[in-house]
């Protein structure tokens, strides 16, 4: 317990479609009061810069390297986040001096946990200078220094939320974040945590849709709804060593690739990848300490009714229920950004961000770098 701080969280995920922003009042422990949230999409020009950055970043061997135009991309990304913060504050009639800290995720352009190498571009000092607010950034690196996978980081926040699950929900409960990559958080008795990436989330579907239509995602799951599941393709993905390895590892967006053009039809590809999302979650969930009874889904995937239907149907075969975060009283769209606000406050207080059961780190460790305004 301690003093409550007002924090803003900023999240730009593997889909690279925009910035999620959320305000949270929290002591970084048990007190969590939700404020407003918002979303600021990237314009196509900026999104193209981030996509090019993924290719450029492949040459990085030391995480502070910024080869070619990656430094310029980092500056543009930071200024886009600064503009989002200023717009958010104006929209909600807030002043910078009312915010104690910003939790800044940045944009992951490289994540190789087996090499203890992770790179999130995002200039914390520049963001602090532009907004006039202290910034905590680079929150994954210290975990990897201490032997962790660098992901997932959200479980600490999920644990705080789990204490407030409505009565009547069957336990054990597992939080499922379906972003570009999906991850799971199991909260057991006495706050026991287990968490890890579970496989592709929206990423493959988004890439498949963009390659065929130029659109960035399957809005409302309409394309997936027009197709059928091609089971041999699902089997091929599930043969990845990721799903059978003895040690759970975090994923980079390059670890799974969409089908080749012409391999299946547009609709069948989208439907198959929606099915794969659920299959991957449930296969990875088999490594949890106990079988889940309720899956609470947050992230963009909860808005795709085909993903949710495929996941729910497969979970029902295991006597488990799938619900959207909103059905549990949470904001599934804001949860990741809220988590970054929560983690920033924990970082300020030197509290752990990651644990042996979440990233495989040797012991609970804090993380993040503070840039003062």
PDB file of N, CA, C and O in Angstrom, residues 109-173:
ATOM      1  N   UNK A 109      10.348  -3.756 -32.097  1.00  0.00           N
ATOM      2  CA  UNK A 109      10.797  -4.028 -33.465  1.00  0.00           C
ATOM      3  C   UNK A 109      11.649  -5.283 -33.536  1.00  0.00           C
ATOM      4  O   UNK A 109      11.924  -5.795 -34.619  1.00  0.00           O
ATOM      5  N   UNK A 110      12.084  -5.779 -32.381  1.00  0.00           N
ATOM      6  CA  UNK A 110      12.882  -7.007 -32.349  1.00  0.00           C
ATOM      7  C   UNK A 110      12.738  -7.640 -30.967  1.00  0.00           C
ATOM      8  O   UNK A 110      12.861  -6.955 -29.954  1.00  0.00           O
ATOM      9  N   UNK A 111      12.457  -8.931 -30.940  1.00  0.00           N
ATOM     10  CA  UNK A 111      12.376  -9.633 -29.653  1.00  0.00           C
ATOM     11  C   UNK A 111      12.911 -11.040 -29.841  1.00  0.00           C
ATOM     12  O   UNK A 111      12.262 -11.897 -30.456  1.00  0.00           O
ATOM     13  N   UNK A 112      14.128 -11.265 -29.344  1.00  0.00           N
ATOM     14  CA  UNK A 112      14.779 -12.569 -29.442  1.00  0.00           C
ATOM     15  C   UNK A 112      15.152 -13.037 -28.035  1.00  0.00           C
ATOM     16  O   UNK A 112      16.292 -12.869 -27.585  1.00  0.00           O
ATOM     17  N   UNK A 113      14.207 -13.618 -27.331  1.00  0.00           N
ATOM     18  CA  UNK A 113      14.459 -13.981 -25.931  1.00  0.00           C
ATOM     19  C   UNK A 113      15.581 -14.989 -25.760  1.00  0.00           C
ATOM     20  O   UNK A 113      16.271 -14.974 -24.740  1.00  0.00           O
ATOM     21  N   UNK A 114      15.783 -15.852 -26.749  1.00  0.00           N
ATOM     22  CA  UNK A 114      16.847 -16.850 -26.629  1.00  0.00           C
ATOM     23  C   UNK A 114      18.230 -16.199 -26.671  1.00  0.00           C
ATOM     24  O   UNK A 114      19.225 -16.796 -26.247  1.00  0.00           O
ATOM     25  N   UNK A 115      18.292 -14.964 -27.188  1.00  0.00           N
ATOM     26  CA  UNK A 115      19.544 -14.209 -27.238  1.00  0.00           C
ATOM     27  C   UNK A 115      19.557 -13.089 -26.202  1.00  0.00           C
ATOM     28  O   UNK A 115      20.470 -12.253 -26.201  1.00  0.00           O
ATOM     29  N   UNK A 116      18.549 -13.059 -25.323  1.00  0.00           N
ATOM     30  CA  UNK A 116      18.411 -11.993 -24.329  1.00  0.00           C
ATOM     31  C   UNK A 116      18.441 -10.615 -24.993  1.00  0.00           C
ATOM     32  O   UNK A 116      19.042  -9.668 -24.477  1.00  0.00           O
ATOM     33  N   UNK A 117      17.775 -10.526 -26.154  1.00  0.00           N
ATOM     34  CA  UNK A 117      17.787  -9.286 -26.925  1.00  0.00           C
ATOM     35  C   UNK A 117      16.354  -8.826 -27.200  1.00  0.00           C
ATOM     36  O   UNK A 117      15.563  -9.568 -27.799  1.00  0.00           O
ATOM     37  N   UNK A 118      16.020  -7.649 -26.740  1.00  0.00           N
ATOM     38  CA  UNK A 118      14.718  -7.060 -27.033  1.00  0.00           C
ATOM     39  C   UNK A 118      14.897  -5.581 -27.322  1.00  0.00           C
ATOM     40  O   UNK A 118      15.700  -4.912 -26.670  1.00  0.00           O
ATOM     41  N   UNK A 119      14.176  -5.080 -28.325  1.00  0.00           N
ATOM     42  CA  UNK A 119      14.296  -3.673 -28.712  1.00  0.00           C
ATOM     43  C   UNK A 119      12.912  -3.075 -28.879  1.00  0.00           C
ATOM     44  O   UNK A 119      12.129  -3.516 -29.730  1.00  0.00           O
ATOM     45  N   UNK A 120      12.600  -2.109 -28.030  1.00  0.00           N
ATOM     46  CA  UNK A 120      11.396  -1.300 -28.183  1.00  0.00           C
ATOM     47  C   UNK A 120      11.850   0.120 -28.513  1.00  0.00           C
ATOM     48  O   UNK A 120      12.467   0.779 -27.667  1.00  0.00           O
ATOM     49  N   UNK A 121      11.600   0.573 -29.735  1.00  0.00           N
ATOM     50  CA  UNK A 121      11.980   1.942 -30.051  1.00  0.00           C
ATOM     51  C   UNK A 121      11.006   2.896 -29.367  1.00  0.00           C
ATOM     52  O   UNK A 121       9.815   2.617 -29.239  1.00  0.00           O
ATOM     53  N   UNK A 122      11.518   4.005 -28.903  1.00  0.00           N
ATOM     54  CA  UNK A 122      10.737   4.988 -28.158  1.00  0.00           C
ATOM     55  C   UNK A 122      11.677   5.751 -27.245  1.00  0.00           C
ATOM     56  O   UNK A 122      12.334   5.156 -26.392  1.00  0.00           O
ATOM     57  N   UNK A 123      11.773   7.049 -27.445  1.00  0.00           N
ATOM     58  CA  UNK A 123      12.730   7.896 -26.733  1.00  0.00           C
ATOM     59  C   UNK A 123      12.056   8.484 -25.487  1.00  0.00           C
ATOM     60  O   UNK A 123      11.325   9.470 -25.579  1.00  0.00           O
ATOM     61  N   UNK A 124      12.307   7.867 -24.337  1.00  0.00           N
ATOM     62  CA  UNK A 124      11.684   8.315 -23.091  1.00  0.00           C
ATOM     63  C   UNK A 124      12.002   9.757 -22.738  1.00  0.00           C
ATOM     64  O   UNK A 124      11.098  10.532 -22.419  1.00  0.00           O
ATOM     65  N   UNK A 125      13.279  10.167 -22.783  1.00  0.00           N
ATOM     66  CA  UNK A 125      13.596  11.563 -22.470  1.00  0.00           C
ATOM     67  C   UNK A 125      12.908  12.559 -23.405  1.00  0.00           C
ATOM     68  O   UNK A 125      12.459  13.627 -22.972  1.00  0.00           O
ATOM     69  N   UNK A 126      12.805  12.232 -24.686  1.00  0.00           N
ATOM     70  CA  UNK A 126      12.124  13.124 -25.628  1.00  0.00           C
ATOM     71  C   UNK A 126      10.633  13.215 -25.308  1.00  0.00           C
ATOM     72  O   UNK A 126      10.043  14.306 -25.358  1.00  0.00           O
ATOM     73  N   UNK A 127      10.018  12.085 -24.949  1.00  0.00           N
ATOM     74  CA  UNK A 127       8.599  12.104 -24.598  1.00  0.00           C
ATOM     75  C   UNK A 127       8.372  12.944 -23.341  1.00  0.00           C
ATOM     76  O   UNK A 127       7.394  13.710 -23.266  1.00  0.00           O
ATOM     77  N   UNK A 128       9.261  12.814 -22.354  1.00  0.00           N
ATOM     78  CA  UNK A 128       9.148  13.619 -21.132  1.00  0.00           C
ATOM     79  C   UNK A 128       9.286  15.101 -21.448  1.00  0.00           C
ATOM     80  O   UNK A 128       8.535  15.942 -20.925  1.00  0.00           O
ATOM     81  N   UNK A 129      10.227  15.422 -22.331  1.00  0.00           N
ATOM     82  CA  UNK A 129      10.447  16.822 -22.713  1.00  0.00           C
ATOM     83  C   UNK A 129       9.228  17.386 -23.444  1.00  0.00           C
ATOM     84  O   UNK A 129       8.790  18.516 -23.182  1.00  0.00           O
ATOM     85  N   UNK A 130       8.658  16.601 -24.345  1.00  0.00           N
ATOM     86  CA  UNK A 130       7.532  17.071 -25.159  1.00  0.00           C
ATOM     87  C   UNK A 130       6.243  17.223 -24.365  1.00  0.00           C
ATOM     88  O   UNK A 130       5.425  18.092 -24.654  1.00  0.00           O
ATOM     89  N   UNK A 131       6.043  16.358 -23.372  1.00  0.00           N
ATOM     90  CA  UNK A 131       4.782  16.361 -22.629  1.00  0.00           C
ATOM     91  C   UNK A 131       4.869  17.114 -21.309  1.00  0.00           C
ATOM     92  O   UNK A 131       3.837  17.491 -20.739  1.00  0.00           O
ATOM     93  N   UNK A 132       6.094  17.279 -20.778  1.00  0.00           N
ATOM     94  CA  UNK A 132       6.237  17.886 -19.458  1.00  0.00           C
ATOM     95  C   UNK A 132       5.872  16.952 -18.322  1.00  0.00           C
ATOM     96  O   UNK A 132       5.573  17.393 -17.210  1.00  0.00           O
ATOM     97  N   UNK A 133       5.905  15.646 -18.603  1.00  0.00           N
ATOM     98  CA  UNK A 133       5.518  14.629 -17.613  1.00  0.00           C
ATOM     99  C   UNK A 133       6.642  13.598 -17.519  1.00  0.00           C
ATOM    100  O   UNK A 133       7.225  13.201 -18.540  1.00  0.00           O
ATOM    101  N   UNK A 134       6.959  13.149 -16.307  1.00  0.00           N
ATOM    102  CA  UNK A 134       7.953  12.094 -16.120  1.00  0.00           C
ATOM    103  C   UNK A 134       7.509  10.831 -16.866  1.00  0.00           C
ATOM    104  O   UNK A 134       6.306  10.515 -16.926  1.00  0.00           O
ATOM    105  N   UNK A 135       8.474  10.109 -17.393  1.00  0.00           N
ATOM    106  CA  UNK A 135       8.197   8.926 -18.214  1.00  0.00           C
ATOM    107  C   UNK A 135       9.011   7.743 -17.710  1.00  0.00           C
ATOM    108  O   UNK A 135      10.219   7.861 -17.483  1.00  0.00           O
ATOM    109  N   UNK A 136       8.344   6.599 -17.553  1.00  0.00           N
ATOM    110  CA  UNK A 136       9.050   5.335 -17.325  1.00  0.00           C
ATOM    111  C   UNK A 136       8.948   4.536 -18.619  1.00  0.00           C
ATOM    112  O   UNK A 136       7.860   4.312 -19.150  1.00  0.00           O
ATOM    113  N   UNK A 137      10.091   4.098 -19.134  1.00  0.00           N
ATOM    114  CA  UNK A 137      10.125   3.384 -20.413  1.00  0.00           C
ATOM    115  C   UNK A 137      11.120   2.224 -20.319  1.00  0.00           C
ATOM    116  O   UNK A 137      11.724   1.996 -19.279  1.00  0.00           O
ATOM    117  N   UNK A 138      11.248   1.492 -21.414  1.00  0.00           N
ATOM    118  CA  UNK A 138      12.197   0.369 -21.502  1.00  0.00           C
ATOM    119  C   UNK A 138      11.995  -0.607 -20.343  1.00  0.00           C
ATOM    120  O   UNK A 138      12.923  -0.941 -19.612  1.00  0.00           O
ATOM    121  N   UNK A 139      10.772  -1.111 -20.195  1.00  0.00           N
ATOM    122  CA  UNK A 139      10.440  -1.925 -19.023  1.00  0.00           C
ATOM    123  C   UNK A 139      10.755  -3.411 -19.169  1.00  0.00           C
ATOM    124  O   UNK A 139      10.652  -4.154 -18.206  1.00  0.00           O
ATOM    125  N   UNK A 140      11.140  -3.848 -20.363  1.00  0.00           N
ATOM    126  CA  UNK A 140      11.390  -5.278 -20.543  1.00  0.00           C
ATOM    127  C   UNK A 140      12.851  -5.682 -20.294  1.00  0.00           C
ATOM    128  O   UNK A 140      13.136  -6.819 -19.934  1.00  0.00           O
ATOM    129  N   UNK A 141      13.760  -4.754 -20.511  1.00  0.00           N
ATOM    130  CA  UNK A 141      15.178  -5.114 -20.587  1.00  0.00           C
ATOM    131  C   UNK A 141      15.722  -5.720 -19.301  1.00  0.00           C
ATOM    132  O   UNK A 141      16.482  -6.705 -19.337  1.00  0.00           O
ATOM    133  N   UNK A 142      15.374  -5.161 -18.145  1.00  0.00           N
ATOM    134  CA  UNK A 142      15.956  -5.646 -16.894  1.00  0.00           C
ATOM    135  C   UNK A 142      15.547  -7.081 -16.605  1.00  0.00           C
ATOM    136  O   UNK A 142      16.308  -7.854 -16.015  1.00  0.00           O
ATOM    137  N   UNK A 143      14.359  -7.453 -17.028  1.00  0.00           N
ATOM    138  CA  UNK A 143      13.921  -8.839 -16.868  1.00  0.00           C
ATOM    139  C   UNK A 143      14.857  -9.775 -17.627  1.00  0.00           C
ATOM    140  O   UNK A 143      15.271 -10.824 -17.112  1.00  0.00           O
ATOM    141  N   UNK A 144      15.238  -9.395 -18.833  1.00  0.00           N
ATOM    142  CA  UNK A 144      16.102 -10.253 -19.644  1.00  0.00           C
ATOM    143  C   UNK A 144      17.519 -10.302 -19.083  1.00  0.00           C
ATOM    144  O   UNK A 144      18.200 -11.332 -19.162  1.00  0.00           O
ATOM    145  N   UNK A 145      17.963  -9.191 -18.504  1.00  0.00           N
ATOM    146  CA  UNK A 145      19.272  -9.174 -17.854  1.00  0.00           C
ATOM    147  C   UNK A 145      19.329 -10.229 -16.744  1.00  0.00           C
ATOM    148  O   UNK A 145      20.373 -10.840 -16.496  1.00  0.00           O
ATOM    149  N   UNK A 146      18.180 -10.454 -16.099  1.00  0.00           N
ATOM    150  CA  UNK A 146      18.114 -11.404 -14.990  1.00  0.00           C
ATOM    151  C   UNK A 146      17.576 -12.776 -15.418  1.00  0.00           C
ATOM    152  O   UNK A 146      17.071 -13.541 -14.592  1.00  0.00           O
ATOM    153  N   UNK A 147      17.670 -13.060 -16.717  1.00  0.00           N
ATOM    154  CA  UNK A 147      17.353 -14.405 -17.189  1.00  0.00           C
ATOM    155  C   UNK A 147      15.922 -14.632 -17.607  1.00  0.00           C
ATOM    156  O   UNK A 147      15.543 -15.779 -17.890  1.00  0.00           O
ATOM    157  N   UNK A 148      15.106 -13.567 -17.672  1.00  0.00           N
ATOM    158  CA  UNK A 148      13.712 -13.717 -18.079  1.00  0.00           C
ATOM    159  C   UNK A 148      13.526 -13.610 -19.582  1.00  0.00           C
ATOM    160  O   UNK A 148      14.452 -13.282 -20.328  1.00  0.00           O
ATOM    161  N   UNK A 149      12.289 -13.891 -20.025  1.00  0.00           N
ATOM    162  CA  UNK A 149      11.949 -13.836 -21.440  1.00  0.00           C
ATOM    163  C   UNK A 149      11.583 -12.423 -21.906  1.00  0.00           C
ATOM    164  O   UNK A 149      11.394 -12.188 -23.093  1.00  0.00           O
ATOM    165  N   UNK A 150      11.426 -11.482 -20.960  1.00  0.00           N
ATOM    166  CA  UNK A 150      11.056 -10.129 -21.329  1.00  0.00           C
ATOM    167  C   UNK A 150       9.580  -9.946 -21.634  1.00  0.00           C
ATOM    168  O   UNK A 150       9.128  -8.853 -21.960  1.00  0.00           O
ATOM    169  N   UNK A 151       8.799 -11.003 -21.514  1.00  0.00           N
ATOM    170  CA  UNK A 151       7.360 -10.968 -21.774  1.00  0.00           C
ATOM    171  C   UNK A 151       6.745 -12.241 -21.209  1.00  0.00           C
ATOM    172  O   UNK A 151       7.432 -13.267 -21.090  1.00  0.00           O
ATOM    173  N   UNK A 152       5.451 -12.179 -20.840  1.00  0.00           N
ATOM    174  CA  UNK A 152       4.605 -10.990 -20.820  1.00  0.00           C
ATOM    175  C   UNK A 152       4.794 -10.179 -19.526  1.00  0.00           C
ATOM    176  O   UNK A 152       5.161 -10.732 -18.499  1.00  0.00           O
ATOM    177  N   UNK A 153       4.503  -8.865 -19.626  1.00  0.00           N
ATOM    178  CA  UNK A 153       4.626  -7.995 -18.454  1.00  0.00           C
ATOM    179  C   UNK A 153       3.278  -7.695 -17.793  1.00  0.00           C
ATOM    180  O   UNK A 153       3.245  -7.258 -16.647  1.00  0.00           O
ATOM    181  N   UNK A 154       2.202  -7.928 -18.508  1.00  0.00           N
ATOM    182  CA  UNK A 154       0.887  -7.524 -18.004  1.00  0.00           C
ATOM    183  C   UNK A 154       0.390  -8.335 -16.801  1.00  0.00           C
ATOM    184  O   UNK A 154      -0.456  -7.858 -16.051  1.00  0.00           O
ATOM    185  N   UNK A 155       0.865  -9.561 -16.565  1.00  0.00           N
ATOM    186  CA  UNK A 155       0.325 -10.356 -15.457  1.00  0.00           C
ATOM    187  C   UNK A 155       0.262  -9.660 -14.105  1.00  0.00           C
ATOM    188  O   UNK A 155      -0.665  -9.906 -13.330  1.00  0.00           O
ATOM    189  N   UNK A 156       1.225  -8.793 -13.784  1.00  0.00           N
ATOM    190  CA  UNK A 156       1.168  -8.091 -12.502  1.00  0.00           C
ATOM    191  C   UNK A 156      -0.117  -7.280 -12.392  1.00  0.00           C
ATOM    192  O   UNK A 156      -0.723  -7.189 -11.317  1.00  0.00           O
ATOM    193  N   UNK A 157      -0.544  -6.701 -13.511  1.00  0.00           N
ATOM    194  CA  UNK A 157      -1.792  -5.923 -13.514  1.00  0.00           C
ATOM    195  C   UNK A 157      -3.010  -6.844 -13.497  1.00  0.00           C
ATOM    196  O   UNK A 157      -3.990  -6.580 -12.803  1.00  0.00           O
ATOM    197  N   UNK A 158      -2.938  -7.936 -14.236  1.00  0.00           N
ATOM    198  CA  UNK A 158      -4.035  -8.904 -14.220  1.00  0.00           C
ATOM    199  C   UNK A 158      -4.300  -9.396 -12.796  1.00  0.00           C
ATOM    200  O   UNK A 158      -5.451  -9.595 -12.404  1.00  0.00           O
ATOM    201  N   UNK A 159      -3.233  -9.609 -12.037  1.00  0.00           N
ATOM    202  CA  UNK A 159      -3.401 -10.085 -10.665  1.00  0.00           C
ATOM    203  C   UNK A 159      -4.174  -9.078  -9.830  1.00  0.00           C
ATOM    204  O   UNK A 159      -5.010  -9.444  -8.997  1.00  0.00           O
ATOM    205  N   UNK A 160      -3.895  -7.780 -10.049  1.00  0.00           N
ATOM    206  CA  UNK A 160      -4.640  -6.742  -9.319  1.00  0.00           C
ATOM    207  C   UNK A 160      -6.105  -6.748  -9.721  1.00  0.00           C
ATOM    208  O   UNK A 160      -6.997  -6.569  -8.879  1.00  0.00           O
ATOM    209  N   UNK A 161      -6.377  -6.968 -11.005  1.00  0.00           N
ATOM    210  CA  UNK A 161      -7.760  -6.997 -11.474  1.00  0.00           C
ATOM    211  C   UNK A 161      -8.498  -8.242 -10.983  1.00  0.00           C
ATOM    212  O   UNK A 161      -9.698  -8.190 -10.701  1.00  0.00           O
ATOM    213  N   UNK A 162      -7.786  -9.353 -10.892  1.00  0.00           N
ATOM    214  CA  UNK A 162      -8.428 -10.612 -10.519  1.00  0.00           C
ATOM    215  C   UNK A 162      -9.069 -10.535  -9.144  1.00  0.00           C
ATOM    216  O   UNK A 162     -10.069 -11.223  -8.873  1.00  0.00           O
ATOM    217  N   UNK A 163      -8.507  -9.698  -8.286  1.00  0.00           N
ATOM    218  CA  UNK A 163      -9.076  -9.555  -6.942  1.00  0.00           C
ATOM    219  C   UNK A 163     -10.475  -8.959  -6.996  1.00  0.00           C
ATOM    220  O   UNK A 163     -11.228  -9.039  -6.016  1.00  0.00           O
ATOM    221  N   UNK A 164     -10.844  -8.370  -8.145  1.00  0.00           N
ATOM    222  CA  UNK A 164     -12.139  -7.720  -8.268  1.00  0.00           C
ATOM    223  C   UNK A 164     -13.061  -8.389  -9.279  1.00  0.00           C
ATOM    224  O   UNK A 164     -14.005  -7.771  -9.767  1.00  0.00           O
ATOM    225  N   UNK A 165     -12.773  -9.650  -9.595  1.00  0.00           N
ATOM    226  CA  UNK A 165     -13.685 -10.368 -10.490  1.00  0.00           C
ATOM    227  C   UNK A 165     -15.065 -10.496  -9.842  1.00  0.00           C
ATOM    228  O   UNK A 165     -15.173 -10.785  -8.644  1.00  0.00           O
ATOM    229  N   UNK A 166     -16.138 -10.280 -10.599  1.00  0.00           N
ATOM    230  CA  UNK A 166     -17.479 -10.399 -10.029  1.00  0.00           C
ATOM    231  C   UNK A 166     -17.737 -11.805  -9.500  1.00  0.00           C
ATOM    232  O   UNK A 166     -17.181 -12.789  -9.995  1.00  0.00           O
ATOM    233  N   UNK A 167     -18.578 -11.884  -8.492  1.00  0.00           N
ATOM    234  CA  UNK A 167     -18.952 -13.191  -7.949  1.00  0.00           C
ATOM    235  C   UNK A 167     -19.723 -13.976  -9.015  1.00  0.00           C
ATOM    236  O   UNK A 167     -20.417 -13.423  -9.840  1.00  0.00           O
ATOM    237  N   UNK A 168     -19.576 -15.276  -8.950  1.00  0.00           N
ATOM    238  CA  UNK A 168     -20.311 -16.117  -9.885  1.00  0.00           C
ATOM    239  C   UNK A 168     -19.471 -16.625 -11.039  1.00  0.00           C
ATOM    240  O   UNK A 168     -19.894 -17.528 -11.762  1.00  0.00           O
ATOM    241  N   UNK A 169     -18.281 -16.058 -11.224  1.00  0.00           N
ATOM    242  CA  UNK A 169     -17.420 -16.543 -12.284  1.00  0.00           C
ATOM    243  C   UNK A 169     -16.629 -17.736 -11.776  1.00  0.00           C
ATOM    244  O   UNK A 169     -16.017 -17.685 -10.716  1.00  0.00           O
ATOM    245  N   UNK A 170     -16.670 -18.816 -12.566  1.00  0.00           N
ATOM    246  CA  UNK A 170     -15.990 -20.039 -12.154  1.00  0.00           C
ATOM    247  C   UNK A 170     -14.477 -19.844 -12.176  1.00  0.00           C
ATOM    248  O   UNK A 170     -13.925 -19.203 -13.063  1.00  0.00           O
ATOM    249  N   UNK A 171     -13.828 -20.382 -11.167  1.00  0.00           N
ATOM    250  CA  UNK A 171     -12.381 -20.304 -11.095  1.00  0.00           C
ATOM    251  C   UNK A 171     -11.790 -21.711 -11.185  1.00  0.00           C
ATOM    252  O   UNK A 171     -12.477 -22.692 -10.908  1.00  0.00           O
ATOM    253  N   UNK A 172     -10.529 -21.864 -11.566  1.00  0.00           N
ATOM    254  CA  UNK A 172      -9.563 -20.812 -11.843  1.00  0.00           C
ATOM    255  C   UNK A 172      -9.925 -20.006 -13.089  1.00  0.00           C
ATOM    256  O   UNK A 172     -10.467 -20.544 -14.047  1.00  0.00           O
ATOM    257  N   UNK A 173      -9.592 -18.715 -13.047  1.00  0.00           N
ATOM    258  CA  UNK A 173      -9.810 -17.833 -14.180  1.00  0.00           C
ATOM    259  C   UNK A 173      -8.477 -17.501 -14.832  1.00  0.00           C
ATOM    260  O   UNK A 173      -7.454 -17.393 -14.165  1.00  0.00           O
TER     261      UNK A 173
END
